[in-house]
Amino acid sequence: MTRFADLGLDPDILEAVHDVGYETPTPIQEEAVPPLLHGHDVIGQAQTGSGKTAAFGLPMLQYVNPAEHEVQGLVLTPTRELCIQVTQALRAYGRRKGVDVVAVFGGAPIRSQQAQLRGGGHVVVGTVGRVKDLISRHALLLHGCRFVVLDEADEMLDLGFLEDVERILALTPSSRQTALFSATMPPEIRRLADQYLYDPVTVKVQAMTLTVETVEQFSLGVRPREKPDRLVAVLAAERPEQAIVFVRTKARCEQLYRTLRDRGMNVKALHGDMTQGARDGVMISFKDGRLPLLVATDVAARGLDISGVSHVINYDIPTSPDVYVHRIGRTARVGRSGRAITFAEPQQLRELRAIENHAGVTLAPWVEDAHVAPTAVKAKPRRHSKPHDRVDGDGRGRKLIASIGRAAGLEPSDIIHAITAATGLDGEAVRNVRVLERFTLLEVPEQDAERVVDRVTGTEVCGQPVKLEPAAT
Ligand code: AMP
């Protein structure tokens, strides 16, 4: 088995890896770190959960000279959530070495980011739009940038950022080293790689290698009014390192948070009615491990990589079996197992059975100190929904674009359901659903397209009015 020490990393980086608790490199790390340390450009085909951040982050940090006060590394990300996540990881990996990592993303005051950049910043992690903006204000200078990473390049393409990415690349030294990570390799991304990477080494890991994880799963029968006390008892018995408690609504989230806080627990809430700044703050302290307990709604927790979590507690039973798998997949700490406890009210037993069928497990009744064989959880990849297979018929489909996406908590089934409910079409007629951050692409049969647009536009999906229109082709 390859060890981190065999990859060619310097002692201070190895110590940092040890500090964050990684024992052995993941496959993408094993394959990408050595060529990157040898100065090669790399194309990494891997998705979130594979350990890709360390795969590019460790070599990048190894090459940063903390004594030089200029931006030496740049990571471009498609979304602010990924930006924050990558920043947290790089800060941890670079801590021993004293590397300053600055995050720049939209939706936050640009002035404070400018100030942070003036204050130093060896590595900048940024969303494409904000990086461009800071460059145009001369607040971000890239002439000393020797290492550039394009993270989740296919998502940048989907969001229409590719031209901006090229403009940014053009401002970095041509002698730079470039790594491009992408879950998929559409032709546009290939072309980008051909044009901007020099003789790259391609490394690829099977999708989902690390998203299959083991979780001990339990259920706990409770009456509604007993729930807060039972939760406190479960937390006391389980003594989780870090737990996330899922509830169904924002109001319940706020209420449960207050109850736990009033009982003296170190807890925070995360839901969609909080300001983005407040949400970011909570996410950062949870990700850092400073916050042991989080009460969250599904939607709010979506942008959060919480793979360090030891416990997931479904205080409110998930709204669908898919949501269950999604929630408990979050305990997926590489190489270790987590525990998931699902509260079920007496009239929710049918829902519980549906979850068991879907996840292919029987949830053992929770009692103190209970242990069961951990079961693999096939958490679906978060980023790209699996395209529906093409159905028969004339095969001609019309691409449509819906005005909401993952940021609103949308899952493919939500939009399919909205269309079938409004039009009477069969769910199979909706194909190639791709949920992106702020919108969703899908295809319906040509002859039904107009009706779908008319009937679905204005209906509510995930609590928001949706607009459907033909996608530009
Ligand atoms: P990423 O795909 O970079 O988002 O990483 C997914 C999760 O795996 C993150 O929570 C990392 O902290 C964790 N991780 C990355 N590399 C390792 C490793 N070698 N051993 C254990 N956990 C890891």
Coordinates of C-alpha atoms and ligand atoms in Angstrom, one line a residue:
M1 CA 0.0 0.0 0.0
T2 CA 1.4 3.4 -0.9
R3 CA 1.9 5.8 2.0
F4 CA 1.9 9.6 1.9
A5 CA 5.6 9.4 2.7
D6 CA 6.2 7.6 -0.6
L7 CA 4.7 10.4 -2.7
G8 CA 7.6 12.8 -2.5
L9 CA 6.0 15.3 -0.1
D10 CA 8.1 17.5 2.2
P11 CA 8.0 16.9 5.9
D12 CA 5.9 20.0 6.8
I13 CA 3.3 18.9 4.3
L14 CA 3.4 15.3 5.6
E15 CA 2.9 16.6 9.1
A16 CA -0.1 18.7 8.0
V17 CA -1.6 15.6 6.4
H18 CA -1.0 13.7 9.6
D19 CA -2.7 16.6 11.5
V20 CA -5.8 16.4 9.5
G21 CA -5.9 12.6 10.1
Y22 CA -5.4 11.1 6.7
E23 CA -3.7 7.8 6.9
T24 CA -3.2 6.6 3.4
P25 CA -3.5 8.5 0.1
T26 CA -6.7 8.0 -1.9
P27 CA -6.3 6.7 -5.5
I28 CA -6.4 10.1 -7.1
Q29 CA -3.8 11.4 -4.6
E30 CA -1.6 8.4 -5.3
E31 CA -1.8 9.0 -9.0
A32 CA -1.8 12.8 -9.3
V33 CA 0.6 13.9 -6.6
P34 CA 3.9 12.4 -8.0
P35 CA 3.5 13.9 -11.5
L36 CA 2.4 17.2 -10.1
L37 CA 5.5 17.2 -7.9
H38 CA 7.6 16.5 -10.9
G39 CA 6.3 19.6 -12.6
H40 CA 3.9 17.9 -15.1
D41 CA 0.5 19.4 -16.0
V42 CA -2.2 17.0 -14.9
I43 CA -5.8 16.3 -16.1
G44 CA -7.6 14.6 -13.2
Q45 CA -10.9 13.0 -13.9
A46 CA -12.4 12.7 -10.4
Q47 CA -15.3 14.0 -8.5
T48 CA -16.0 15.4 -5.1
G49 CA -15.4 12.8 -2.5
S50 CA -12.4 11.4 -4.2
G51 CA -9.9 13.4 -2.3
K52 CA -9.0 15.6 -5.3
T53 CA -8.5 18.7 -3.3
A54 CA -5.4 17.2 -1.6
A55 CA -4.4 15.7 -4.9
F56 CA -3.7 19.1 -6.3
G57 CA -3.5 21.0 -3.0
L58 CA -0.5 19.2 -1.5
P59 CA 1.8 19.6 -4.5
M60 CA 0.7 23.2 -4.9
L61 CA 1.5 24.0 -1.3
Q62 CA 4.8 22.3 -1.5
Y63 CA 5.8 24.7 -4.2
V64 CA 4.7 27.8 -2.4
N65 CA 7.5 29.9 -0.8
P66 CA 5.9 31.6 2.2
A67 CA 8.8 34.2 2.2
E68 CA 7.7 35.5 -1.2
H69 CA 4.8 37.9 -0.8
E70 CA 2.9 37.4 -4.0
V71 CA 0.2 35.1 -5.3
Q72 CA 1.9 31.9 -6.3
G73 CA -1.0 29.6 -6.7
L74 CA -4.6 30.1 -8.0
V75 CA -7.5 27.7 -7.8
L76 CA -10.6 28.6 -9.8
T77 CA -13.9 27.1 -8.7
P78 CA -17.4 27.3 -10.3
T79 CA -19.3 28.0 -7.0
R80 CA -18.8 29.7 -3.7
E81 CA -19.5 26.6 -1.8
L82 CA -16.7 24.8 -3.5
C83 CA -14.5 27.8 -3.1
I84 CA -15.0 27.8 0.7
Q85 CA -14.5 24.1 0.9
V86 CA -11.3 24.1 -1.0
T87 CA -10.0 27.1 1.0
Q88 CA -10.7 25.3 4.3
A89 CA -8.8 22.3 3.0
L90 CA -5.8 24.2 1.7
R91 CA -5.5 26.2 4.9
A92 CA -5.3 23.0 6.9
Y93 CA -2.7 21.4 4.5
G94 CA -0.7 24.6 4.5
R95 CA -0.9 25.5 8.1
R96 CA 2.5 24.0 9.2
K97 CA 4.2 25.8 6.4
G98 CA 2.6 29.2 7.1
V99 CA 0.9 29.5 3.8
D100 CA -1.7 32.2 3.6
V101 CA -4.8 31.1 1.6
V102 CA -7.3 33.8 0.6
A103 CA -10.8 33.0 -0.6
V104 CA -12.5 35.3 -3.0
F105 CA -16.1 34.8 -4.1
G106 CA -19.2 36.7 -5.2
G107 CA -22.0 37.6 -2.8
A108 CA -19.5 38.8 -0.2
P109 CA -18.1 42.4 0.1
I110 CA -15.3 42.8 -2.4
R111 CA -13.6 45.4 -0.3
S112 CA -12.7 43.0 2.5
Q113 CA -11.4 40.6 -0.1
Q114 CA -9.3 43.3 -1.6
A115 CA -8.0 44.1 1.9
Q116 CA -7.1 40.4 2.4
L117 CA -5.3 40.3 -0.9
R118 CA -3.3 43.4 0.1
G119 CA -2.4 41.7 3.3
G120 CA -0.6 38.9 1.5
G121 CA -2.1 35.7 0.1
H122 CA 0.2 33.1 -1.3
V123 CA -2.6 31.1 -2.7
V124 CA -6.0 32.5 -3.9
V125 CA -9.0 30.3 -4.3
G126 CA -11.8 32.0 -6.1
T127 CA -14.9 31.8 -8.2
V128 CA -14.4 32.8 -11.8
G129 CA -16.5 36.0 -11.7
R130 CA -15.0 37.4 -8.6
V131 CA -11.4 36.6 -9.7
K132 CA -12.1 38.4 -13.0
D133 CA -13.5 41.4 -11.1
L134 CA -10.5 41.6 -8.7
I135 CA -8.1 41.4 -11.6
S136 CA -9.9 44.3 -13.4
R137 CA -9.5 46.3 -10.2
H138 CA -5.8 45.5 -10.1
A139 CA -6.4 44.0 -6.7
L140 CA -5.3 40.6 -7.8
L141 CA -2.0 40.2 -9.7
L142 CA -1.1 37.0 -11.3
H143 CA 2.3 37.5 -12.8
G144 CA 3.9 35.4 -10.1
C145 CA 1.4 32.7 -10.2
R146 CA 3.2 29.5 -11.0
F147 CA 0.5 26.9 -10.3
V148 CA -3.1 27.1 -11.5
V149 CA -5.9 24.7 -10.9
L150 CA -9.2 24.6 -12.6
D151 CA -11.5 22.7 -10.2
E152 CA -14.7 21.1 -11.5
A153 CA -14.0 22.4 -15.0
D154 CA -17.1 20.8 -16.4
E155 CA -19.3 22.7 -14.0
M156 CA -17.6 26.0 -15.1
L157 CA -18.5 25.1 -18.6
D158 CA -22.1 24.4 -17.7
L159 CA -22.4 27.7 -16.0
G160 CA -20.9 29.5 -19.0
F161 CA -17.6 30.6 -17.4
L162 CA -15.3 29.0 -19.9
E163 CA -14.4 32.2 -21.8
D164 CA -13.6 34.0 -18.5
V165 CA -11.5 31.1 -17.4
E166 CA -9.5 31.5 -20.6
R167 CA -9.1 35.2 -20.1
I168 CA -7.8 34.5 -16.6
L169 CA -5.4 31.8 -17.8
A170 CA -4.0 34.2 -20.4
L171 CA -3.0 36.6 -17.5
T172 CA -0.9 34.0 -15.8
P173 CA 2.7 33.2 -16.8
S174 CA 3.0 30.8 -19.7
S175 CA 5.6 28.9 -17.7
R176 CA 3.0 28.1 -15.1
Q177 CA 2.0 24.5 -14.1
T178 CA -1.6 23.7 -14.7
A179 CA -4.0 21.1 -13.3
L180 CA -7.5 20.6 -14.5
F181 CA -10.0 18.6 -12.5
S182 CA -13.3 17.6 -13.9
A183 CA -15.8 14.8 -13.3
T184 CA -16.6 14.5 -17.0
M185 CA -14.7 15.4 -20.1
P186 CA -17.0 17.0 -22.6
P187 CA -15.3 18.2 -25.9
E188 CA -15.1 21.8 -24.7
I189 CA -13.1 20.8 -21.7
R190 CA -10.8 18.6 -23.8
R191 CA -10.2 21.6 -26.1
L192 CA -9.4 23.8 -23.1
A193 CA -7.0 21.2 -21.9
D194 CA -5.4 20.8 -25.3
Q195 CA -4.9 24.6 -25.5
Y196 CA -3.8 25.4 -22.0
L197 CA -2.1 22.4 -20.6
Y198 CA 1.4 21.3 -21.7
D199 CA 1.8 17.6 -22.4
P200 CA -0.5 16.6 -19.5
V201 CA -0.5 13.4 -17.6
T202 CA -4.1 12.1 -17.3
V203 CA -5.2 10.4 -14.1
K204 CA -8.6 9.0 -13.7
V205 CA -10.4 7.4 -10.8
Q206 CA -13.5 5.4 -11.1
A207 CA -16.5 7.5 -10.1
M208 CA -17.7 6.8 -6.6
T209 CA -14.7 4.9 -5.3
L210 CA -15.0 6.8 -2.1
T211 CA -18.6 7.7 -2.1
V212 CA -19.4 4.2 -1.1
E213 CA -18.9 4.2 2.6
T214 CA -20.1 2.3 5.6
V215 CA -22.6 3.5 8.1
E216 CA -24.2 1.8 11.0
Q217 CA -27.9 2.5 10.7
F218 CA -30.5 2.6 13.4
S219 CA -34.1 3.6 13.8
L220 CA -35.7 4.9 17.0
G221 CA -39.5 5.0 17.5
V222 CA -40.6 8.2 19.2
R223 CA -43.7 10.2 19.8
P224 CA -43.5 13.8 18.5
R225 CA -43.5 15.4 21.9
E226 CA -40.8 13.1 23.2
K227 CA -38.4 14.0 20.4
P228 CA -36.3 16.8 22.1
D229 CA -35.7 14.6 25.2
R230 CA -34.9 11.6 23.2
L231 CA -32.5 13.5 21.1
V232 CA -30.6 14.8 24.1
A233 CA -30.5 11.2 25.4
V234 CA -29.2 9.9 22.1
L235 CA -26.5 12.6 22.0
A236 CA -25.5 11.9 25.6
A237 CA -25.2 8.2 24.9
E238 CA -23.5 8.4 21.5
R239 CA -21.0 11.2 22.4
P240 CA -20.5 12.1 18.7
E241 CA -17.3 13.8 17.6
Q242 CA -19.5 15.8 15.2
A243 CA -23.1 15.4 14.5
I244 CA -25.6 16.8 12.1
V245 CA -29.3 16.7 13.1
F246 CA -31.6 17.0 10.1
V247 CA -35.0 18.5 10.4
R248 CA -37.7 19.1 7.8
T249 CA -38.4 22.9 7.9
K250 CA -36.7 26.1 8.7
A251 CA -39.0 26.8 11.6
R252 CA -38.4 23.4 13.2
C253 CA -34.7 24.0 12.6
E254 CA -34.7 27.3 14.5
Q255 CA -36.9 25.8 17.3
L256 CA -34.8 22.8 17.9
Y257 CA -31.6 24.8 17.8
R258 CA -33.0 27.1 20.5
T259 CA -34.0 24.1 22.6
L260 CA -30.6 22.5 22.4
R261 CA -28.8 25.8 23.0
D262 CA -31.0 26.5 26.1
R263 CA -29.8 23.1 27.4
G264 CA -26.3 24.4 27.2
M265 CA -25.1 22.6 24.1
N266 CA -22.6 24.1 21.6
V267 CA -24.9 24.0 18.6
K268 CA -25.7 26.2 15.6
A269 CA -28.6 26.2 13.1
L270 CA -28.3 26.2 9.3
H271 CA -31.3 27.0 7.2
G272 CA -32.3 28.9 4.2
D273 CA -33.7 32.0 6.0
M274 CA -30.3 32.9 7.3
T275 CA -28.1 35.4 5.5
Q276 CA -25.5 33.9 3.2
G277 CA -22.8 35.4 5.5
A278 CA -24.3 33.7 8.6
R279 CA -24.6 30.4 6.7
D280 CA -21.0 30.6 5.5
G281 CA -19.8 31.3 9.1
V282 CA -21.6 28.3 10.4
M283 CA -20.4 26.1 7.6
I284 CA -16.8 27.2 8.1
S285 CA -16.9 26.5 11.9
F286 CA -18.5 23.1 11.3
K287 CA -16.0 22.2 8.6
D288 CA -13.1 23.3 10.8
G289 CA -14.4 21.0 13.6
R290 CA -14.9 23.9 16.0
L291 CA -18.6 23.3 16.0
P292 CA -19.6 19.9 17.2
L293 CA -23.4 20.0 16.6
L294 CA -25.4 21.4 13.7
V295 CA -29.2 21.4 13.2
A296 CA -29.9 21.8 9.5
T297 CA -32.5 21.5 6.8
D298 CA -31.6 19.4 3.8
V299 CA -31.5 22.4 1.5
A300 CA -29.2 24.4 3.6
A301 CA -26.8 21.6 4.3
R302 CA -26.4 20.8 0.6
G303 CA -23.4 22.9 -0.1
L304 CA -21.6 21.5 2.8
D305 CA -19.0 18.7 2.5
I306 CA -19.3 17.2 5.9
S307 CA -17.5 14.0 5.4
G308 CA -15.8 14.4 8.8
V309 CA -19.1 13.9 10.5
S310 CA -19.4 10.9 12.8
H311 CA -23.2 11.0 13.3
V312 CA -26.2 11.9 11.3
I313 CA -29.5 12.1 13.2
N314 CA -32.7 12.2 11.2
Y315 CA -34.7 14.0 13.8
D316 CA -37.5 14.3 11.2
I317 CA -37.8 11.4 8.9
P318 CA -36.5 12.2 5.5
T319 CA -39.1 13.2 2.9
S320 CA -38.0 10.5 0.5
P321 CA -35.8 7.4 0.5
D322 CA -33.4 9.4 -1.8
V323 CA -33.1 12.1 0.8
Y324 CA -32.3 9.5 3.4
V325 CA -29.4 8.1 1.3
H326 CA -28.2 11.6 0.6
R327 CA -28.3 12.6 4.3
I328 CA -26.5 9.6 5.6
G329 CA -24.0 9.5 2.8
R330 CA -22.7 12.5 4.5
T331 CA -21.1 10.5 7.3
A332 CA -18.8 9.1 4.6
R333 CA -15.5 9.7 6.2
V334 CA -12.9 8.0 4.1
G335 CA -12.0 4.7 5.6
R336 CA -14.1 4.9 8.7
S337 CA -17.7 4.2 9.5
G338 CA -20.3 6.6 10.8
R339 CA -23.6 6.1 12.6
A340 CA -27.0 7.2 11.5
I341 CA -30.1 7.3 13.7
T342 CA -33.5 7.9 12.2
F343 CA -36.4 9.0 14.5
A344 CA -39.7 7.6 13.3
E345 CA -43.1 8.6 14.7
P346 CA -45.7 5.9 15.1
Q347 CA -47.5 6.9 11.9
Q348 CA -44.2 7.0 9.9
L349 CA -43.5 3.3 9.9
R350 CA -44.5 3.0 6.2
E351 CA -42.0 5.7 5.3
L352 CA -39.4 3.9 7.3
R353 CA -40.0 0.6 5.4
A354 CA -39.7 2.5 2.1
I355 CA -36.4 3.8 3.2
E356 CA -35.2 0.4 4.2
N357 CA -36.3 -1.1 0.8
H358 CA -34.6 1.7 -1.1
A359 CA -31.3 1.6 0.9
G360 CA -31.3 -2.2 1.0
V361 CA -30.9 -2.3 4.8
T362 CA -32.9 -3.1 7.8
L363 CA -32.5 -0.4 10.4
A364 CA -31.9 -1.9 13.8
P365 CA -33.7 -0.4 16.7
W366 CA -31.4 2.0 18.5
V367 CA -30.5 1.3 22.1
E368 CA -27.6 2.6 24.0
D369 CA -24.3 1.0 22.9
A370 CA -25.9 -0.7 20.0
H371 CA -23.7 -1.9 17.2
V372 CA -24.6 -3.4 13.9
A373 CA -22.7 -4.4 10.8
P374 CA -21.9 -1.3 8.9
T375 CA -23.6 -1.2 5.5
A376 CA -22.3 0.4 2.3
V377 CA -24.3 3.5 1.4
K378 CA -24.4 4.3 -2.2
A379 CA -24.6 8.0 -1.9
K380 CA -25.4 9.3 -5.3
P381 CA -22.9 11.7 -6.7
R382 CA -24.0 15.2 -5.8
R383 CA -23.0 17.0 -8.8
H384 CA -24.4 15.6 -11.9
S385 CA -27.7 13.8 -12.0
K386 CA -27.6 10.6 -14.1
P387 CA -29.2 11.4 -17.4
H388 CA -32.3 9.4 -18.0
D389 CA -31.9 6.9 -20.8
R390 CA -33.4 8.0 -24.1
V391 CA -36.8 6.6 -24.6
D392 CA -38.4 5.3 -27.8
G393 CA -40.4 7.5 -30.0
D394 CA -39.2 9.8 -32.7
G395 CA -36.2 10.5 -30.4
R396 CA -36.4 14.2 -31.1
G397 CA -36.2 16.1 -27.8
R398 CA -36.3 19.8 -27.0
K399 CA -33.8 21.1 -24.5
L400 CA -35.4 23.3 -21.8
I401 CA -33.9 25.3 -19.1
A402 CA -35.5 25.8 -15.7
S403 CA -34.8 28.8 -13.5
I404 CA -33.9 27.0 -10.4
G405 CA -31.2 24.5 -9.5
R406 CA -29.2 22.9 -6.7
A407 CA -28.9 26.2 -4.8
A408 CA -32.7 26.0 -4.2
G409 CA -32.3 22.4 -3.1
L410 CA -33.7 20.9 -6.4
E411 CA -33.3 17.3 -7.1
P412 CA -34.1 15.8 -10.6
S413 CA -37.2 14.1 -9.2
D414 CA -38.6 17.5 -8.2
I415 CA -38.6 18.9 -11.7
I416 CA -39.8 15.7 -13.2
H417 CA -42.6 15.7 -10.7
A418 CA -43.5 19.3 -11.5
I419 CA -43.7 18.5 -15.2
T420 CA -45.7 15.3 -14.8
A421 CA -48.1 17.0 -12.4
A422 CA -48.7 20.0 -14.6
T423 CA -49.0 18.3 -17.9
G424 CA -49.9 14.7 -17.3
L425 CA -46.9 13.6 -19.3
D426 CA -45.2 10.4 -18.2
G427 CA -42.0 10.9 -16.1
E428 CA -40.0 8.9 -18.7
A429 CA -40.7 11.7 -21.2
V430 CA -38.4 14.0 -19.2
R431 CA -34.9 13.1 -20.1
N432 CA -31.3 14.2 -19.6
V433 CA -32.1 16.2 -16.4
R434 CA -29.0 18.0 -15.3
V435 CA -29.2 19.9 -12.1
L436 CA -26.7 22.8 -12.0
E437 CA -26.1 25.4 -9.3
R438 CA -28.7 27.9 -10.3
F439 CA -30.6 26.3 -13.1
T440 CA -31.5 22.9 -14.5
L441 CA -31.3 21.5 -18.0
L442 CA -33.7 18.9 -19.3
E443 CA -35.2 17.5 -22.4
V444 CA -38.8 16.8 -23.3
P445 CA -40.3 15.4 -26.5
E446 CA -40.4 18.1 -29.2
Q447 CA -44.2 17.9 -29.6
D448 CA -44.7 18.5 -25.9
A449 CA -42.2 21.2 -25.3
E450 CA -44.5 24.2 -25.7
R451 CA -47.2 22.7 -23.4
V452 CA -44.5 21.9 -20.8
V453 CA -43.2 25.5 -20.9
D454 CA -46.7 27.0 -20.6
R455 CA -48.0 24.8 -17.9
V456 CA -45.0 24.5 -15.7
T457 CA -43.8 28.1 -15.8
G458 CA -45.2 29.9 -12.7
T459 CA -45.8 26.7 -10.7
E460 CA -43.8 26.2 -7.5
V461 CA -40.9 23.9 -7.3
C462 CA -39.0 23.6 -4.0
G463 CA -41.0 26.5 -2.7
Q464 CA -40.1 28.9 -5.5
P465 CA -41.9 29.9 -8.7
V466 CA -40.1 28.3 -11.6
K467 CA -39.6 29.6 -15.1
L468 CA -39.1 27.2 -18.0
E469 CA -37.9 28.2 -21.4
P470 CA -36.2 26.7 -24.4
A471 CA -32.5 26.4 -24.0
A472 CA -30.4 28.2 -26.5
T473 CA -28.9 25.5 -28.8
Ligands
AMP1 P1 -12.5 16.0 -1.8 O1 -12.8 15.0 -2.8 O2 -11.2 16.7 -2.0 O3 -13.6 17.0 -1.6 O4 -12.3 15.2 -0.4 C1 -13.4 14.5 0.2 C2 -13.2 14.3 1.7 O5 -12.2 13.3 1.9 C3 -12.7 15.5 2.4 O6 -13.5 15.6 3.6 C4 -11.3 15.2 2.8 O7 -10.9 15.8 4.0 C5 -11.3 13.7 2.9 N1 -10.0 13.1 2.4 C6 -9.2 13.5 1.4 N2 -8.1 12.7 1.3 C7 -8.2 11.8 2.3 C8 -7.3 10.7 2.7 N3 -6.2 10.5 2.1 N4 -7.7 10.0 3.8 C9 -8.9 10.3 4.4 N5 -9.7 11.3 4.1 C10 -9.4 12.1 3.0

